[in-house]
């Protein structure tokens, strides 16, 4: 029994020693990583990036929104509120509608960048754009994703 007790004590002492030696090294490594990241220059200014996803299929079964209709919508509803620029990408998407059906459709992704200082007014304008699209084209929803960004032009 003494041999077993001695082996257990030796094993525990070894583990304790390894932890005592290894922990400061691990913390030092974390400290080094933090200081090297902080020392790197940060480019750009704080901005908000908003992505809006517009579907083109109409829930009522009507004709899909065309490129011409979508671009006319952007010219009328988006450009006046975000005249500094935007990006539009065409895609294919799917989502589950209110009735539970998975709809597959052509879609558009609209990307807007605006200064963080304008986040409140940008939010209001974006919500107006979403509502206008839903109303104009009978859509159930326009998806929105917001993210923090650093932007340099």
N, CA, C and O atoms as a DFTB+ gen file, in Angstrom:
612 C
 N C O
     1  1       0.814      -1.183       0.000
     2  2       0.000       0.000       0.000
     3  2       0.861       1.252       0.000
     4  3       0.489       2.250      -0.618
     5  1       2.000       1.225       0.676
     6  2       2.891       2.372       0.695
     7  2       3.472       2.648      -0.684
     8  3       3.670       3.807      -1.050
     9  1       3.748       1.594      -1.456
    10  2       4.294       1.766      -2.793
    11  2       3.264       2.478      -3.684
    12  3       3.611       3.386      -4.439
    13  1       2.009       2.060      -3.588
    14  2       0.942       2.682      -4.391
    15  2       0.774       4.147      -3.981
    16  3       0.645       5.020      -4.839
    17  1       0.776       4.414      -2.692
    18  2       0.627       5.770      -2.183
    19  2       1.791       6.641      -2.643
    20  3       1.583       7.803      -2.993
    21  1       2.997       6.113      -2.648
    22  2       4.178       6.858      -3.066
    23  2       4.106       7.156      -4.561
    24  3       4.448       8.261      -4.983
    25  1       3.667       6.187      -5.373
    26  2       3.543       6.423      -6.821
    27  2       2.500       7.505      -7.106
    28  3       2.703       8.352      -7.976
    29  1       1.391       7.475      -6.376
    30  2       0.346       8.478      -6.566
    31  2       0.867       9.860      -6.211
    32  3       0.632      10.830      -6.932
    33  1       1.571       9.939      -5.100
    34  2       2.146      11.223      -4.684
    35  2       3.165      11.708      -5.700
    36  3       3.221      12.903      -5.991
    37  1       3.958      10.822      -6.236
    38  2       4.966      11.200      -7.230
    39  2       4.285      11.707      -8.507
    40  3       4.720      12.693      -9.102
    41  1       3.211      11.021      -8.919
    42  2       2.489      11.434     -10.128
    43  2       1.858      12.809      -9.914
    44  3       1.937      13.671     -10.790
    45  1       1.235      13.016      -8.758
    46  2       0.629      14.310      -8.476
    47  2       1.676      15.411      -8.396
    48  3       1.448      16.522      -8.873
    49  1       2.805      15.112      -7.803
    50  2       3.877      16.102      -7.714
    51  2       4.385      16.467      -9.104
    52  3       4.671      17.634      -9.370
    53  1       4.499      15.475      -9.998
    54  2       4.964      15.719     -11.370
    55  2       3.971      16.601     -12.125
    56  3       4.368      17.551     -12.800
    57  1       2.677      16.284     -12.010
    58  2       1.653      17.093     -12.670
    59  2       1.680      18.517     -12.134
    60  3       1.619      19.471     -12.909
    61  1       1.771      18.669     -10.829
    62  2       1.831      19.999     -10.229
    63  2       3.034      20.784     -10.720
    64  3       2.928      21.976     -11.010
    65  1       4.179      20.118     -10.814
    66  2       5.393      20.770     -11.295
    67  2       5.237      21.212     -12.748
    68  3       5.635      22.319     -13.110
    69  1       4.655      20.341     -13.581
    70  2       4.440      20.694     -14.989
    71  2       3.496      21.892     -15.118
    72  3       3.730      22.787     -15.931
    73  1       2.444      21.906     -14.323
    74  2       1.524      23.044     -14.354
    75  2       2.206      24.319     -13.888
    76  3       2.008      25.380     -14.479
    77  1       2.994      24.226     -12.847
    78  2       3.674      25.406     -12.316
    79  2       4.660      25.975     -13.327
    80  3       4.796      27.193     -13.439
    81  1       5.344      25.114     -14.059
    82  2       6.323      25.567     -15.045
    83  2       5.626      26.014     -16.327
    84  3       6.031      27.006     -16.933
    85  1       4.589      25.299     -16.745
    86  2       3.935      25.573     -18.029
    87  2       2.998      26.758     -18.014
    88  3       2.882      27.449     -19.026
    89  1       2.327      27.020     -16.913
    90  2       1.333      28.100     -16.872
    91  2       1.941      29.471     -17.156
    92  3       1.393      30.207     -17.976
    93  1       3.063      29.851     -16.509
    94  2       3.624      31.163     -16.828
    95  2       4.029      31.284     -18.300
    96  3       3.902      32.353     -18.896
    97  1       4.513      30.190     -18.878
    98  2       4.888      30.209     -20.292
    99  2       3.658      30.432     -21.162
   100  3       3.710      31.207     -22.117
   101  1       2.566      29.771     -20.848
   102  2       1.337      29.937     -21.623
   103  2       0.818      31.367     -21.510
   104  3       0.426      31.969     -22.509
   105  1       0.817      31.911     -20.290
   106  2       0.350      33.284     -20.121
   107  2       1.274      34.270     -20.819
   108  3       0.798      35.252     -21.389
   109  1       2.571      34.039     -20.790
   110  2       3.520      34.915     -21.481
   111  2       3.266      34.889     -22.980
   112  3       3.355      35.925     -23.639
   113  1       2.953      33.722     -23.528
   114  2       2.650      33.608     -24.950
   115  2       1.403      34.408     -25.298
   116  3       1.369      35.089     -26.323
   117  1       0.374      34.331     -24.449
   118  2      -0.832      35.112     -24.691
   119  2      -0.536      36.599     -24.625
   120  3      -1.042      37.368     -25.443
   121  1       0.288      37.019     -23.651
   122  2       0.642      38.436     -23.536
   123  2       1.379      38.911     -24.778
   124  3       1.116      40.009     -25.269
   125  1       2.304      38.095     -25.298
   126  2       3.047      38.467     -26.499
   127  2       2.112      38.621     -27.685
   128  3       2.273      39.542     -28.486
   129  1       1.134      37.726     -27.805
   130  2       0.194      37.795     -28.926
   131  2      -0.625      39.072     -28.845
   132  3      -0.870      39.719     -29.864
   133  1      -1.055      39.442     -27.633
   134  2      -1.857      40.645     -27.483
   135  2      -1.062      41.890     -27.832
   136  3      -1.589      42.783     -28.495
   137  1       0.196      41.977     -27.403
   138  2       0.978      43.184     -27.674
   139  2       1.355      43.283     -29.140
   140  3       1.439      44.390     -29.672
   141  1       1.588      42.154     -29.816
   142  2       1.941      42.243     -31.233
   143  2       0.741      42.684     -32.056
   144  3       0.902      43.413     -33.034
   145  1      -0.455      42.258     -31.680
   146  2      -1.655      42.679     -32.395
   147  2      -1.898      44.168     -32.171
   148  3      -2.246      44.893     -33.103
   149  1      -1.716      44.617     -30.942
   150  2      -1.951      46.020     -30.628
   151  2      -0.926      46.914     -31.318
   152  3      -1.230      48.067     -31.623
   153  1       0.279      46.409     -31.571
   154  2       1.326      47.209     -32.182
   155  2       1.123      47.375     -33.683
   156  3       1.682      48.294     -34.281
   157  1       0.333      46.502     -34.299
   158  2       0.100      46.603     -35.732
   159  2      -0.772      47.820     -36.029
   160  3      -1.704      48.114     -35.281
   161  1      -0.473      48.525     -37.112
   162  2      -1.305      49.699     -37.432
   163  2      -2.710      49.292     -37.847
   164  3      -2.900      48.290     -38.535
   165  1      -3.684      50.071     -37.426
   166  2      -5.077      49.826     -37.816
   167  2      -5.382      50.763     -38.962
   168  3      -5.208      51.976     -38.847
   169  1      -5.829      50.212     -40.045
   170  2      -6.143      51.006     -41.225
   171  2      -7.635      51.335     -41.247
   172  3      -8.467      50.583     -40.739
   173  1      -7.937      52.453     -41.837
   174  2      -9.323      52.814     -42.072
   175  2     -10.018      53.411     -40.870
   176  3      -9.486      53.479     -39.762
   177  1     -11.220      53.832     -41.144
   178  2     -12.084      54.444     -40.139
   179  2     -13.189      53.463     -39.753
   180  3     -13.506      52.561     -40.529
   181  1     -13.778      53.623     -38.569
   182  2     -14.866      52.721     -38.166
   183  2     -16.120      52.958     -39.015
   184  3     -16.627      54.077     -39.103
   185  1     -16.591      51.910     -39.619
   186  2     -17.776      51.942     -40.477
   187  2     -18.716      50.818     -40.071
   188  3     -18.340      49.916     -39.323
   189  1     -19.930      50.884     -40.570
   190  2     -20.882      49.794     -40.476
   191  2     -21.050      49.252     -41.885
   192  3     -21.198      50.019     -42.836
   193  1     -21.027      47.932     -42.020
   194  2     -21.317      47.283     -43.295
   195  2     -22.670      46.611     -43.163
   196  3     -22.877      45.767     -42.290
   197  1     -23.584      46.992     -44.036
   198  2     -24.906      46.386     -44.046
   199  2     -25.104      45.653     -45.358
   200  3     -24.877      46.203     -46.435
   201  1     -25.529      44.405     -45.252
   202  2     -25.873      43.606     -46.429
   203  2     -27.382      43.397     -46.398
   204  3     -27.953      43.015     -45.376
   205  1     -28.013      43.656     -47.538
   206  2     -29.436      43.397     -47.685
   207  2     -29.609      42.349     -48.767
   208  3     -28.943      42.397     -49.802
   209  1     -30.510      41.397     -48.525
   210  2     -30.752      40.311     -49.472
   211  2     -32.185      40.420     -49.982
   212  3     -33.143      40.283     -49.221
   213  1     -32.313      40.669     -51.285
   214  2     -33.602      40.874     -51.924
   215  2     -33.946      39.665     -52.779
   216  3     -33.203      39.319     -53.698
   217  1     -35.052      39.031     -52.485
   218  2     -35.542      37.947     -53.328
   219  2     -36.303      38.519     -54.513
   220  3     -36.722      39.676     -54.490
   221  1     -36.481      37.706     -55.548
   222  2     -37.180      38.185     -56.741
   223  2     -38.488      37.448     -57.013
   224  3     -39.318      37.932     -57.782
   225  1     -38.684      36.278     -56.391
   226  2     -39.941      35.537     -56.588
   227  2     -41.035      36.226     -55.786
   228  3     -40.804      36.694     -54.671
   229  1     -42.208      36.282     -56.356
   230  2     -43.331      36.918     -55.656
   231  2     -44.198      35.837     -55.002
   232  3     -44.592      34.870     -55.654
   233  1     -44.488      36.009     -53.718
   234  2     -45.285      35.007     -53.010
   235  2     -46.664      34.776     -53.625
   236  3     -47.235      33.695     -53.481
   237  1     -47.198      35.783     -54.309
   238  2     -48.527      35.631     -54.905
   239  2     -48.488      34.901     -56.243
   240  3     -49.521      34.732     -56.890
   241  1     -47.297      34.469     -56.658
   242  2     -47.161      33.743     -57.917
   243  2     -47.002      34.641     -59.127
   244  3     -46.917      34.141     -60.248
   245  1     -46.960      35.949     -58.936
   246  2     -46.775      36.888     -60.043
   247  2     -45.383      36.768     -60.642
   248  3     -44.554      36.001     -60.153
   249  1     -45.128      37.528     -61.705
   250  2     -43.816      37.445     -62.363
   251  2     -42.697      37.910     -61.427
   252  3     -42.877      38.809     -60.607
   253  1     -41.554      37.276     -61.577
   254  2     -40.394      37.622     -60.747
   255  2     -39.927      39.046     -61.041
   256  3     -40.128      39.568     -62.138
   257  1     -39.308      39.655     -60.051
   258  2     -38.737      40.989     -60.204
   259  2     -37.608      40.896     -61.229
   260  3     -36.730      40.040     -61.117
   261  1     -37.634      41.773     -62.220
   262  2     -36.611      41.757     -63.274
   263  2     -35.406      42.612     -62.885
   264  3     -35.472      43.398     -61.940
   265  1     -34.319      42.453     -63.615
   266  2     -33.132      43.299     -63.388
   267  2     -33.490      44.772     -63.545
   268  3     -33.082      45.608     -62.739
   269  1     -34.248      45.082     -64.580
   270  2     -34.634      46.475     -64.843
   271  2     -35.457      47.028     -63.673
   272  3     -35.234      48.159     -63.241
   273  1     -36.394      46.245     -63.166
   274  2     -37.211      46.696     -62.033
   275  2     -36.353      46.894     -60.787
   276  3     -36.516      47.873     -60.058
   277  1     -35.433      45.950     -60.551
   278  2     -34.598      46.068     -59.362
   279  2     -33.703      47.303     -59.454
   280  3     -33.582      48.051     -58.484
   281  1     -33.072      47.525     -60.615
   282  2     -32.185      48.680     -60.748
   283  2     -32.973      49.990     -60.655
   284  3     -32.461      50.974     -60.122
   285  1     -34.192      50.017     -61.158
   286  2     -35.035      51.213     -61.014
   287  2     -35.337      51.449     -59.527
   288  3     -35.347      52.590     -59.065
   289  1     -35.581      50.364     -58.785
   290  2     -35.810      50.476     -57.345
   291  2     -34.573      51.058     -56.654
   292  3     -34.692      51.954     -55.819
   293  1     -33.392      50.548     -57.001
   294  2     -32.152      51.049     -56.406
   295  2     -31.982      52.532     -56.713
   296  3     -31.649      53.318     -55.825
   297  1     -32.210      52.921     -57.978
   298  2     -32.067      54.331     -58.362
   299  2     -33.013      55.234     -57.585
   300  3     -32.639      56.341     -57.198
   301  1     -34.232      54.769     -57.356
   302  2     -35.243      55.595     -56.694
   303  2     -35.139      55.569     -55.173
   304  3     -35.251      56.610     -54.525
   305  1     -34.922      54.362     -54.590
   306  2     -35.030      54.206     -53.141
   307  2     -33.694      54.143     -52.390
   308  3     -33.633      54.508     -51.216
   309  1     -32.640      53.689     -53.044
   310  2     -31.375      53.479     -52.337
   311  2     -30.379      54.605     -52.604
   312  3     -29.838      55.193     -51.668
   313  1     -30.140      54.903     -53.873
   314  2     -29.120      55.893     -54.231
   315  2     -29.331      57.250     -53.570
   316  3     -28.349      57.838     -53.116
   317  1     -30.549      57.786     -53.487
   318  2     -30.713      59.080     -52.812
   319  2     -30.282      59.058     -51.333
   320  3     -29.793      60.062     -50.814
   321  1     -30.465      57.921     -50.666
   322  2     -30.088      57.814     -49.253
   323  2     -28.619      57.442     -49.045
   324  3     -28.053      57.724     -47.988
   325  1     -28.002      56.815     -50.039
   326  2     -26.601      56.394     -49.943
   327  2     -25.869      56.778     -51.228
   328  3     -25.441      55.905     -51.983
   329  1     -25.726      58.079     -51.476
   330  2     -25.135      58.525     -52.738
   331  2     -23.626      58.289     -52.844
   332  3     -23.073      58.369     -53.941
   333  1     -22.950      57.999     -51.730
   334  2     -21.499      57.833     -51.772
   335  2     -21.061      56.526     -52.417
   336  3     -19.895      56.380     -52.783
   337  1     -21.978      55.575     -52.562
   338  2     -21.626      54.331     -53.228
   339  2     -22.281      53.125     -52.602
   340  3     -22.733      53.157     -51.457
   341  1     -22.321      52.059     -53.379
   342  2     -22.900      50.794     -52.937
   343  2     -22.426      49.711     -53.892
   344  3     -21.861      50.002     -54.946
   345  1     -22.657      48.481     -53.519
   346  2     -22.315      47.343     -54.369
   347  2     -23.526      46.441     -54.465
   348  3     -24.210      46.192     -53.472
   349  1     -23.788      45.950     -55.673
   350  2     -24.881      45.013     -55.905
   351  2     -24.291      43.749     -56.512
   352  3     -23.520      43.808     -57.470
   353  1     -24.660      42.609     -55.948
   354  2     -24.240      41.321     -56.487
   355  2     -25.479      40.485     -56.779
   356  3     -26.430      40.456     -55.998
   357  1     -25.445      39.805     -57.921
   358  2     -26.534      38.894     -58.263
   359  2     -26.225      37.524     -57.699
   360  3     -25.061      37.138     -57.585
   361  1     -27.258      36.798     -57.348
   362  2     -27.029      35.469     -56.803
   363  2     -28.253      34.584     -56.930
   364  3     -29.242      34.932     -57.575
   365  1     -28.155      33.455     -56.307
   366  2     -29.261      32.505     -56.184
   367  2     -29.397      32.237     -54.702
   368  3     -28.400      32.082     -53.997
   369  1     -30.613      32.183     -54.237
   370  2     -30.820      31.949     -52.818
   371  2     -32.037      31.091     -52.570
   372  3     -32.792      30.750     -53.480
   373  1     -32.200      30.756     -51.308
   374  2     -33.403      30.045     -50.910
   375  2     -33.730      30.405     -49.478
   376  3     -32.861      30.775     -48.688
   377  1     -35.004      30.284     -49.168
   378  2     -35.448      30.512     -47.798
   379  2     -36.813      29.877     -47.617
   380  3     -37.520      29.594     -48.583
   381  1     -37.165      29.662     -46.368
   382  2     -38.463      29.058     -46.054
   383  2     -39.474      30.189     -45.865
   384  3     -39.302      31.044     -44.997
   385  1     -40.533      30.187     -46.685
   386  2     -41.526      31.258     -46.603
   387  2     -42.491      31.014     -45.437
   388  3     -42.376      30.025     -44.712
   389  1     -43.434      31.929     -45.277
   390  2     -44.371      31.876     -44.144
   391  2     -45.216      30.606     -44.138
   392  3     -45.655      30.156     -43.079
   393  1     -45.445      30.022     -45.324
   394  2     -46.254      28.797     -45.375
   395  2     -45.417      27.540     -45.155
   396  3     -45.960      26.436     -45.109
   397  1     -44.088      27.699     -45.017
   398  2     -43.205      26.561     -44.779
   399  2     -42.571      26.002     -46.036
   400  3     -41.803      25.043     -45.961
   401  1     -42.873      26.574     -47.184
   402  2     -42.300      26.110     -48.446
   403  2     -40.909      26.694     -48.635
   404  3     -40.694      27.878     -48.378
   405  1     -39.961      25.873     -49.083
   406  2     -38.626      26.380     -49.395
   407  2     -38.664      26.957     -50.801
   408  3     -38.907      26.243     -51.774
   409  1     -38.425      28.244     -50.890
   410  2     -38.424      28.970     -52.152
   411  2     -36.985      29.121     -52.640
   412  3     -36.112      29.560     -51.892
   413  1     -36.745      28.756     -53.890
   414  2     -35.441      28.954     -54.529
   415  2     -35.639      30.015     -55.598
   416  3     -36.546      29.923     -56.424
   417  1     -34.761      31.039     -55.570
   418  2     -34.991      32.173     -56.457
   419  2     -33.707      32.924     -56.768
   420  3     -32.697      32.799     -56.075
   421  1     -33.783      33.713     -57.842
   422  2     -32.724      34.690     -58.102
   423  2     -32.794      35.713     -56.984
   424  3     -33.862      35.974     -56.431
   425  1     -31.654      36.286     -56.659
   426  2     -31.655      37.281     -55.592
   427  2     -30.569      38.318     -55.851
   428  3     -29.717      38.153     -56.724
   429  1     -30.627      39.373     -55.079
   430  2     -29.627      40.433     -55.134
   431  2     -29.107      40.668     -53.727
   432  3     -29.861      40.635     -52.754
   433  1     -27.820      40.902     -53.638
   434  2     -27.202      41.315     -52.381
   435  2     -26.749      42.756     -52.566
   436  3     -25.988      43.067     -53.482
   437  1     -27.219      43.617     -51.698
   438  2     -26.843      45.023     -51.716
   439  2     -25.940      45.265     -50.523
   440  3     -26.310      44.963     -49.388
   441  1     -24.755      45.810     -50.771
   442  2     -23.798      46.074     -49.697
   443  2     -23.633      47.581     -49.550
   444  3     -23.321      48.286     -50.510
   445  1     -23.848      48.056     -48.333
   446  2     -23.710      49.472     -48.014
   447  2     -22.660      49.644     -46.933
   448  3     -22.620      48.877     -45.970
   449  1     -21.818      50.640     -47.088
   450  2     -20.835      51.014     -46.072
   451  2     -21.101      52.460     -45.684
   452  3     -21.227      53.327     -46.549
   453  1     -21.185      52.721     -44.383
   454  2     -21.413      54.087     -43.942
   455  2     -20.704      54.285     -42.600
   456  3     -20.568      53.340     -41.823
   457  1     -20.248      55.523     -42.329
   458  2     -19.494      55.779     -41.097
   459  2     -20.289      55.399     -39.862
   460  3     -21.506      55.578     -39.801
   461  1     -19.584      54.879     -38.897
   462  2     -20.226      54.465     -37.640
   463  2     -20.970      55.620     -36.989
   464  3     -21.992      55.415     -36.335
   465  1     -20.454      56.840     -37.168
   466  2     -21.099      58.017     -36.599
   467  2     -22.487      58.237     -37.200
   468  3     -23.317      58.922     -36.603
   469  1     -22.747      57.661     -38.377
   470  2     -24.043      57.804     -39.042
   471  2     -24.920      56.556     -38.875
   472  3     -25.880      56.366     -39.623
   473  1     -24.594      55.718     -37.907
   474  2     -25.301      54.439     -37.744
   475  2     -26.791      54.637     -37.457
   476  3     -27.618      53.900     -37.994
   477  1     -27.144      55.601     -36.636
   478  2     -28.567      55.804     -36.319
   479  2     -29.363      56.231     -37.541
   480  3     -30.423      55.672     -37.820
   481  1     -28.857      57.220     -38.272
   482  2     -29.594      57.667     -39.457
   483  2     -29.527      56.606     -40.555
   484  3     -30.487      56.438     -41.307
   485  1     -28.408      55.888     -40.655
   486  2     -28.301      54.798     -41.625
   487  2     -29.307      53.703     -41.342
   488  3     -29.910      53.164     -42.270
   489  1     -29.495      53.370     -40.091
   490  2     -30.464      52.337     -39.708
   491  2     -31.869      52.731     -40.150
   492  3     -32.589      51.912     -40.721
   493  1     -32.255      53.946     -39.898
   494  2     -33.589      54.422     -40.279
   495  2     -33.772      54.348     -41.796
   496  3     -34.804      53.880     -42.278
   497  1     -32.768      54.812     -42.545
   498  2     -32.863      54.799     -44.011
   499  2     -32.930      53.370     -44.552
   500  3     -33.674      53.097     -45.495
   501  1     -32.169      52.472     -43.968
   502  2     -32.170      51.073     -44.426
   503  2     -33.510      50.411     -44.146
   504  3     -34.013      49.660     -44.981
   505  1     -34.082      50.673     -43.009
   506  2     -35.396      50.101     -42.710
   507  2     -36.457      50.620     -43.680
   508  3     -37.368      49.880     -44.051
   509  1     -36.350      51.878     -44.090
   510  2     -37.269      52.424     -45.091
   511  2     -37.099      51.711     -46.435
   512  3     -38.085      51.438     -47.121
   513  1     -35.864      51.413     -46.810
   514  2     -35.582      50.687     -48.058
   515  2     -36.194      49.296     -47.996
   516  3     -36.826      48.854     -48.955
   517  1     -36.014      48.609     -46.889
   518  2     -36.577      47.257     -46.747
   519  2     -38.095      47.279     -46.896
   520  3     -38.664      46.484     -47.644
   521  1     -38.744      48.190     -46.182
   522  2     -40.207      48.288     -46.249
   523  2     -40.683      48.637     -47.664
   524  3     -41.687      48.105     -48.138
   525  1     -39.956      49.531     -48.327
   526  2     -40.348      49.936     -49.682
   527  2     -40.268      48.760     -50.651
   528  3     -41.142      48.604     -51.504
   529  1     -39.228      47.928     -50.531
   530  2     -39.106      46.772     -51.424
   531  2     -40.203      45.753     -51.147
   532  3     -40.822      45.229     -52.074
   533  1     -40.438      45.478     -49.884
   534  2     -41.493      44.526     -49.518
   535  2     -42.839      44.980     -50.082
   536  3     -43.600      44.165     -50.604
   537  1     -43.131      46.259     -49.981
   538  2     -44.403      46.790     -50.463
   539  2     -44.458      46.794     -51.993
   540  3     -45.453      46.365     -52.577
   541  1     -43.402      47.271     -52.637
   542  2     -43.405      47.402     -54.096
   543  2     -43.513      46.057     -54.804
   544  3     -44.152      45.954     -55.851
   545  1     -42.882      45.015     -54.231
   546  2     -42.813      43.735     -54.929
   547  2     -43.491      42.592     -54.168
   548  3     -43.264      41.422     -54.473
   549  1     -44.316      42.928     -53.187
   550  2     -45.086      41.919     -52.467
   551  2     -44.232      40.880     -51.764
   552  3     -44.588      39.702     -51.734
   553  1     -43.112      41.301     -51.198
   554  2     -42.200      40.368     -50.534
   555  2     -42.550      40.200     -49.060
   556  3     -43.037      41.132     -48.421
   557  1     -42.301      39.013     -48.528
   558  2     -42.518      38.768     -47.101
   559  2     -41.425      39.413     -46.258
   560  3     -41.682      39.858     -45.140
   561  1     -40.200      39.463     -46.795
   562  2     -39.089      39.989     -46.008
   563  2     -37.918      40.358     -46.913
   564  3     -37.798      39.876     -48.039
   565  1     -37.064      41.224     -46.388
   566  2     -35.751      41.520     -46.965
   567  2     -34.765      41.266     -45.832
   568  3     -34.815      41.936     -44.802
   569  1     -33.868      40.298     -46.019
   570  2     -32.914      39.954     -44.959
   571  2     -31.876      41.060     -44.804
   572  3     -31.523      41.743     -45.765
   573  1     -31.397      41.220     -43.571
   574  2     -30.410      42.260     -43.265
   575  2     -29.329      41.683     -42.367
   576  3     -29.619      40.955     -41.416
   577  1     -28.084      42.013     -42.675
   578  2     -26.938      41.645     -41.842
   579  2     -26.095      42.896     -41.633
   580  3     -25.731      43.570     -42.597
   581  1     -25.785      43.208     -40.378
   582  2     -24.927      44.347     -40.056
   583  2     -23.646      43.843     -39.412
   584  3     -23.653      42.871     -38.657
   585  1     -22.547      44.521     -39.723
   586  2     -21.263      44.142     -39.142
   587  2     -20.403      45.389     -38.993
   588  3     -20.555      46.360     -39.733
   589  1     -19.498      45.344     -38.021
   590  2     -18.521      46.415     -37.837
   591  2     -17.418      46.224     -38.871
   592  3     -17.052      45.094     -39.197
   593  1     -16.890      47.330     -39.383
   594  2     -15.819      47.252     -40.374
   595  2     -14.883      48.447     -40.197
   596  3     -15.256      49.463     -39.611
   597  1     -13.678      48.309     -40.707
   598  2     -12.753      49.430     -40.800
   599  2     -12.559      49.640     -42.289
   600  3     -12.222      48.706     -43.017
   601  1     -12.773      50.866     -42.740
   602  2     -12.799      51.143     -44.174
   603  2     -11.821      52.257     -44.498
   604  3     -11.718      53.256     -43.785
   605  1     -11.107      52.055     -45.595
   606  2     -10.147      53.043     -46.068
   607  2     -10.339      53.172     -47.583
   608  3     -10.260      52.181     -48.309
   609  1     -10.586      54.371     -48.046
   610  2     -10.769      54.602     -49.481
   611  2      -9.547      55.267     -50.063
   612  3      -9.507      55.545     -51.262
